[in-house]
Tab-separated table of C-alpha atoms in Angstrom:
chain	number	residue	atom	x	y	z
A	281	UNK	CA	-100.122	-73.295	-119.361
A	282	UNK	CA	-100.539	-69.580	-119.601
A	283	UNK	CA	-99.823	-67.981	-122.986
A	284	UNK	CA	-95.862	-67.110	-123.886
A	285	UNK	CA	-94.733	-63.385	-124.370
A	286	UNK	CA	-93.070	-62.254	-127.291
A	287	UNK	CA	-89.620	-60.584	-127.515
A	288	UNK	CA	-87.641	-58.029	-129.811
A	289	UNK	CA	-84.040	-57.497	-128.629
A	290	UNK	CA	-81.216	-56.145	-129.666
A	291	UNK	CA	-78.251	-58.512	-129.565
A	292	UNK	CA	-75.759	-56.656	-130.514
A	293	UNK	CA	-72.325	-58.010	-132.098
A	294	UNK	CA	-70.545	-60.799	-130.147
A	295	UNK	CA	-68.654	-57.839	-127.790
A	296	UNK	CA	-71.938	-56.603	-126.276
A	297	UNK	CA	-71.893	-59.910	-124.114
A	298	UNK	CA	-68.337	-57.844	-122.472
A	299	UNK	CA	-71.187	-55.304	-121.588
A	300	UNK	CA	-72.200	-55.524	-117.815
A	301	UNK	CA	-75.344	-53.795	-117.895
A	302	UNK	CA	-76.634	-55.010	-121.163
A	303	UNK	CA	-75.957	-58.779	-119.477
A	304	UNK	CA	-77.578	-58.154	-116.481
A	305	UNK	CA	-80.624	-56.063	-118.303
A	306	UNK	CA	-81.193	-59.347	-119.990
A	307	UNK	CA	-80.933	-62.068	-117.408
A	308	UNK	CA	-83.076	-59.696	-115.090
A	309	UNK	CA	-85.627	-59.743	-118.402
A	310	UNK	CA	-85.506	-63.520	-118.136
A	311	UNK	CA	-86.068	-64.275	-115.004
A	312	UNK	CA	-89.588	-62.176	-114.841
A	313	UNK	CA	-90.449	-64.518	-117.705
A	314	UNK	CA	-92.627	-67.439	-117.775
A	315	UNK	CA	-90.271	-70.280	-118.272
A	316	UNK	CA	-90.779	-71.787	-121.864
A	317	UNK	CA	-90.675	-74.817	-122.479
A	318	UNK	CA	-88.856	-73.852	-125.933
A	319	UNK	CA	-87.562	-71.113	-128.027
A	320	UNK	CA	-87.848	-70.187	-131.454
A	321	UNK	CA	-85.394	-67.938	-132.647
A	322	UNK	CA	-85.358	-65.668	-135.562
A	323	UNK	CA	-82.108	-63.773	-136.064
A	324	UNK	CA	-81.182	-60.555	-138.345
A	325	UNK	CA	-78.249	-63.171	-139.399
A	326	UNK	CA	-80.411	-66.195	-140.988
A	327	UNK	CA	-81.908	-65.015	-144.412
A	328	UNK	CA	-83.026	-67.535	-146.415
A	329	UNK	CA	-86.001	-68.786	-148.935
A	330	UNK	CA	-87.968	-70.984	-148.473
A	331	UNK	CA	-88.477	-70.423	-144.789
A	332	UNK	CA	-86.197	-72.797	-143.381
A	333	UNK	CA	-85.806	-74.226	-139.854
A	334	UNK	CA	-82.050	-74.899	-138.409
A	335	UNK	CA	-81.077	-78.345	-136.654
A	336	UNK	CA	-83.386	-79.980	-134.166
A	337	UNK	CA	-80.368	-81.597	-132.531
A	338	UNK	CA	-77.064	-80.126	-130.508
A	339	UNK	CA	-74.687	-79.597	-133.208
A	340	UNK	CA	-71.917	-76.886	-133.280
A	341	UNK	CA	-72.568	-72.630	-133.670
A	342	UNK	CA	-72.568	-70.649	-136.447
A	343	UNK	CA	-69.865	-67.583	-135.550
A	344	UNK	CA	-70.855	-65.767	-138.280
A	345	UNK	CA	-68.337	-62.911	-137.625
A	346	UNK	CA	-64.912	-61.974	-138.652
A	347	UNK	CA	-62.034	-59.993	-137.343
A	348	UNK	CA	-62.777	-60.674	-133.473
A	349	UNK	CA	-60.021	-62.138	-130.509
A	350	UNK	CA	-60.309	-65.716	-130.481
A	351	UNK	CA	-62.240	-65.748	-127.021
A	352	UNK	CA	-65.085	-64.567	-129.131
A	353	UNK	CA	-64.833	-68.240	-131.116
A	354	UNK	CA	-64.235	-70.443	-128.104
A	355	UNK	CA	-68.032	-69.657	-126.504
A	356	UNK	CA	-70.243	-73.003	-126.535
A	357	UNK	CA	-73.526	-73.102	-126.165
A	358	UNK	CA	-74.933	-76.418	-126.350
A	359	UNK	CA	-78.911	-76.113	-125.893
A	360	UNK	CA	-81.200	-78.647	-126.653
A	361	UNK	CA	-82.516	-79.176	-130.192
A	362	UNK	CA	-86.713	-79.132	-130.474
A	363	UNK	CA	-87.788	-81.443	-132.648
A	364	UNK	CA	-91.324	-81.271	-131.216
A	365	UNK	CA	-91.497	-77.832	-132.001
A	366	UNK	CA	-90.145	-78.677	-135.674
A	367	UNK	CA	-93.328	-80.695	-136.122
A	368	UNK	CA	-95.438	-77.947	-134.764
A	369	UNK	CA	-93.960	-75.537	-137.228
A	370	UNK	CA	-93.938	-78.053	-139.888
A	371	UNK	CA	-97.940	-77.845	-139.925
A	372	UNK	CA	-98.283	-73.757	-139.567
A	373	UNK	CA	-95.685	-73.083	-142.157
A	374	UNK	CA	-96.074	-74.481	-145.504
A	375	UNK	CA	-93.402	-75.791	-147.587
A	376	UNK	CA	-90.541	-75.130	-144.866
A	377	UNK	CA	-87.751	-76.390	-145.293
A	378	UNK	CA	-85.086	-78.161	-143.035
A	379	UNK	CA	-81.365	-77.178	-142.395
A	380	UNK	CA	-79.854	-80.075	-139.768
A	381	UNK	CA	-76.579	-79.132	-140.008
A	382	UNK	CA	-77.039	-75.593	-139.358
A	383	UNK	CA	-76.270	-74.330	-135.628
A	384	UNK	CA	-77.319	-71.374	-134.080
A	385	UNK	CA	-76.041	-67.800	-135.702
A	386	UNK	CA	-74.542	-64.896	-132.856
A	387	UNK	CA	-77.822	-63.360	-133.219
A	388	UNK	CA	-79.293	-66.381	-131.376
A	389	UNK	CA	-76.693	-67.428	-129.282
A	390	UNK	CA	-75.418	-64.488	-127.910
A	391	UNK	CA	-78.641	-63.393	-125.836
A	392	UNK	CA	-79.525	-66.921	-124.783
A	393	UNK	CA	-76.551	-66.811	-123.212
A	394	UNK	CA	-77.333	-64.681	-120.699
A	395	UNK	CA	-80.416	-65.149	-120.882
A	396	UNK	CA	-80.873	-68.937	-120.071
A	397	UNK	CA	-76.765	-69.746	-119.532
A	398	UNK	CA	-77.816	-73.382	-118.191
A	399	UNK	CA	-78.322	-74.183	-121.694
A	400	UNK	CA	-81.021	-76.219	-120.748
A	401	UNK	CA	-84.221	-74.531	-123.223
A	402	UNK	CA	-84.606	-76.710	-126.271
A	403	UNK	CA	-83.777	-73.829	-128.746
A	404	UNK	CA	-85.127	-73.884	-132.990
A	405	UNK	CA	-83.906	-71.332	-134.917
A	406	UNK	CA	-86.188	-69.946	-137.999
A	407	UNK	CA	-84.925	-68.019	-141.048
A	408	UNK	CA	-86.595	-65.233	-142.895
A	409	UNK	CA	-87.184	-65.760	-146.151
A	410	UNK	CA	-87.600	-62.235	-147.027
A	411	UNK	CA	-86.896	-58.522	-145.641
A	412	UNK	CA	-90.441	-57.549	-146.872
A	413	UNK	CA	-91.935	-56.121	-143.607
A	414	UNK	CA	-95.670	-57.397	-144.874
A	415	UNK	CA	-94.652	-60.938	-145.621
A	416	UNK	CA	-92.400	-61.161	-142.346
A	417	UNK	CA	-95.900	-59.704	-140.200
A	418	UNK	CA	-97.633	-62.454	-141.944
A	419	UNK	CA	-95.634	-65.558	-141.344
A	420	UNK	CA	-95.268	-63.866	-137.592
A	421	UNK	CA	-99.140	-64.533	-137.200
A	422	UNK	CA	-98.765	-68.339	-138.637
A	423	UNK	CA	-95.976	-68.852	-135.244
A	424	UNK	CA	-98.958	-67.057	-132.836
A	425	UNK	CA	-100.183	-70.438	-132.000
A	426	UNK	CA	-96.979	-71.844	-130.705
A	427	UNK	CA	-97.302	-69.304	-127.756
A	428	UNK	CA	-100.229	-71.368	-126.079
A	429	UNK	CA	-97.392	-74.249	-126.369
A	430	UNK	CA	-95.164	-72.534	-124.224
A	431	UNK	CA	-93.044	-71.419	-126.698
A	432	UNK	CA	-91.076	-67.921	-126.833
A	433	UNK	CA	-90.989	-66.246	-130.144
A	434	UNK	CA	-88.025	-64.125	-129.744
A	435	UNK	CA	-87.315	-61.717	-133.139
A	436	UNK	CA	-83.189	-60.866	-132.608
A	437	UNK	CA	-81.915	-57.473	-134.385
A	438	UNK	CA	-80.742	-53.932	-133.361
A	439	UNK	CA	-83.245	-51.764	-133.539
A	440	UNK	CA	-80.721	-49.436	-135.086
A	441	UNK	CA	-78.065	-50.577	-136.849
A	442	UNK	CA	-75.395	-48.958	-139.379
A	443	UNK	CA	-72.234	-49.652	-138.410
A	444	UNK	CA	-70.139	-47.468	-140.615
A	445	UNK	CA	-71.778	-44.806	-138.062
A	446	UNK	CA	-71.103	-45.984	-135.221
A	447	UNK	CA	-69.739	-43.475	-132.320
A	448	UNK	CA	-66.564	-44.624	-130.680
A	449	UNK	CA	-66.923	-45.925	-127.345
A	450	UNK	CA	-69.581	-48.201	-126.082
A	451	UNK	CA	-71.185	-45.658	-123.545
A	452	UNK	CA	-70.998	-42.657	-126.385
A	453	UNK	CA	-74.223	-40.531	-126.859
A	454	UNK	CA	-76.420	-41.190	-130.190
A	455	UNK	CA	-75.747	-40.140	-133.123
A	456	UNK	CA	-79.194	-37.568	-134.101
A	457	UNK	CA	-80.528	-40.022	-136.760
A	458	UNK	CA	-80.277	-43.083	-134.310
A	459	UNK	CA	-81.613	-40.495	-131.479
A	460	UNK	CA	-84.707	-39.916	-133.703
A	461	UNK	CA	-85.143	-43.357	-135.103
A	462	UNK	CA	-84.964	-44.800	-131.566
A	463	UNK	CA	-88.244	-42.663	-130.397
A	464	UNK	CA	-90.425	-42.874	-133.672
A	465	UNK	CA	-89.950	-46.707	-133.047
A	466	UNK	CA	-90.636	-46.818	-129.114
A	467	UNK	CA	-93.833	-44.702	-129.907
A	468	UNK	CA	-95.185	-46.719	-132.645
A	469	UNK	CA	-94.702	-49.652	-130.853
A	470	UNK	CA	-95.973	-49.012	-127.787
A	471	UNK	CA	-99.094	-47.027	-129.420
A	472	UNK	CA	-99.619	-50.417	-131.553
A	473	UNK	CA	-99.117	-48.160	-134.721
A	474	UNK	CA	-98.619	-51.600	-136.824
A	475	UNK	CA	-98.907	-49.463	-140.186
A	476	UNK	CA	-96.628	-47.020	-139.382
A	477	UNK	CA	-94.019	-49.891	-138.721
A	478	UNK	CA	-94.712	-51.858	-141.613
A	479	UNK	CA	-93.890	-48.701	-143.291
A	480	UNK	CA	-91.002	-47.506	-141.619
A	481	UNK	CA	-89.153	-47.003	-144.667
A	482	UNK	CA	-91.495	-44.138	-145.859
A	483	UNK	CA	-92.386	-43.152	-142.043
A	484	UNK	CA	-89.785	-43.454	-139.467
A	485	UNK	CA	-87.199	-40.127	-139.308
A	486	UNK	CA	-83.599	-41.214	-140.783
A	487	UNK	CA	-84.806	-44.549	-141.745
A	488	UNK	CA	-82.048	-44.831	-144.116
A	489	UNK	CA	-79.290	-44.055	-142.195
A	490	UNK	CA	-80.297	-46.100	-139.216
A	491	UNK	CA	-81.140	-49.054	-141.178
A	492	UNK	CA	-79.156	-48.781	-144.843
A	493	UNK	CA	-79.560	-52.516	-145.026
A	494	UNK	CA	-83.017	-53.344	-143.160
A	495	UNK	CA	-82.401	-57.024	-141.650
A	496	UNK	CA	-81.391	-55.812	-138.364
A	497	UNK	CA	-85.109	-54.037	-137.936
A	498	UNK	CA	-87.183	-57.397	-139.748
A	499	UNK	CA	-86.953	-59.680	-137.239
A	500	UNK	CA	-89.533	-57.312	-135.283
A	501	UNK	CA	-92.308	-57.594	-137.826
A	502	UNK	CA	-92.062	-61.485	-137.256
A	503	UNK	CA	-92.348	-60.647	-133.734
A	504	UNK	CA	-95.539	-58.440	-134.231
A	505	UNK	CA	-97.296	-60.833	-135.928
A	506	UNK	CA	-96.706	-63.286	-133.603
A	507	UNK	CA	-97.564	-60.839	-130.867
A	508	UNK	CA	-101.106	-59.263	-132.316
A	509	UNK	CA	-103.294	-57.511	-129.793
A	510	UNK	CA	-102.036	-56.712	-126.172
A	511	UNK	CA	-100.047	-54.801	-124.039
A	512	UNK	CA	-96.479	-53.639	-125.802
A	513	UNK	CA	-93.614	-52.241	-123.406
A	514	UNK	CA	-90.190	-51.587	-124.088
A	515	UNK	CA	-88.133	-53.038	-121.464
A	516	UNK	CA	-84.558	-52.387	-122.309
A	517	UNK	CA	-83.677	-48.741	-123.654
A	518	UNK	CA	-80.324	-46.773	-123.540
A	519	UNK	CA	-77.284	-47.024	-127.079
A	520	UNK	CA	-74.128	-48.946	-127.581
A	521	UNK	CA	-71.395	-47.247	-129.635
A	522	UNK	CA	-74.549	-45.034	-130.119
A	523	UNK	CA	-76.505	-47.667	-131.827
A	524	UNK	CA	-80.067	-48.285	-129.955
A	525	UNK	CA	-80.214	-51.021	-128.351
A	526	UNK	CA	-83.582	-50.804	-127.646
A	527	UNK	CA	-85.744	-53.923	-126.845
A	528	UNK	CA	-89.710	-54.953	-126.644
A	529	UNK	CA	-92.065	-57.076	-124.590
A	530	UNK	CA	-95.371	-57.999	-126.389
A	531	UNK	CA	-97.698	-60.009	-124.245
């Protein structure tokens, strides 16, 4: 079984999945993977302590999301649970905890969908337990084994993300701060400038204002961690309501 990639994408709220190209970028993106034999998703929308794992069986999604036509709330998506990978995780995380009755959040759901729309991936969803980029990096290295299983580590967020500054319009051009973000993070993660990442806050141009609240950028420390050394290439670029939707491959 050859080792598993690594993924950061940007999901997006539930309406991106209306977006044509952004669907097809990420079924294209899917199909040029290996095929996993499971997924373990960690989602800007799951925070939680202790590190907790979501249910290992089919039960119904989380639409964590208010305000939206109904259409938005009638979308099913019934994967497989993974209760193998459960056990897996159960002896590379210590002291996680279990959630059965928690379904997948939009940050999982909503890319799977187009990404695997058989439904037919066992999925596992995994919360962060904290926003701290360090601690996030470090339980990303405790998953790295999981990609010899076949599993895909996928970290969901946006890599910008403030909506009260969003431009109207899905195809209107960044805003400068989201502009600037958008390349200080392409460069560093291509260039494998871990540091700089971990300390985006102090490094990255308009840090603040593309991230006020920073849970939309954490799920990509899991995913470096997870990833470690190797090639890093962004494979979906380009803004949505001038937020970047920019989104990495790390094999």
């Amino acid at each position: 079984m050859s080792r598993m990639p690594v993924l950061y994408l940007s999901h997006g709220a539930p309406p991106l999945a209306d977006d044509p190209e952004w669907t097809a970028e990420l079924a294209r993106w899917s199909a040029e993977l290996p095929r996993p034999e499971a997924v373990l998703m960690v989602s800007a929308h799951w925070e939680e302590a202790p590190v907790s794992i979501g249910a290992t069986r089919t039960v119904p999604l989380v639409y964590d999301f208010w305000g939206f036509e109904q259409r938005y709330y009638d979308v099913r998506y019934e994967a497989p649970g993974a209760p193998g990978l459960a056990a897996d995780l159960r002896g590379l995380v210590p002291g996680l905890h279990q959630d059965e009755e928690r379904g997948l959040d939009h940050g999982a759901y909503v890319p799977l969908v187009e990404m695997y729309p058989d439904a037919d991936v066992p999925v596992l969803q995994l919360s962060m337990p904290t926003l701290d980029p360090a601690r996030l990096y470090e339980l990303g290295r405790r998953l790295a084994p999981l990609r010899d299983q076949g599993v895909l580590v996928v970290g969901s967020g946006f890599t910008t993300h403030n909506l009260r500054e969003m431009r109207p319009g899905p195809g209107a051009p960044p805003p400068a701060w989201s502009a600037e973000f958008d390349d200080w993070t392409d460069r560093a993660v291509r260039s494998g400038d871990t540091d700089a990442l971990l300390d985006f806050r102090a490094k990255a141009p308009a840090a603040r204002i593309a991230h006020p609240r920073t849970e939309h950028f954490a799920p990509l420390f899991v995913a470096l961690g997870a990833a470690g050394e190797g090639e890093r290439r962004s494979v979906i670029d380009g803004y949505w309501y001038g937020l970047s939707k920019r989104s990495f491959q790390f094999s």
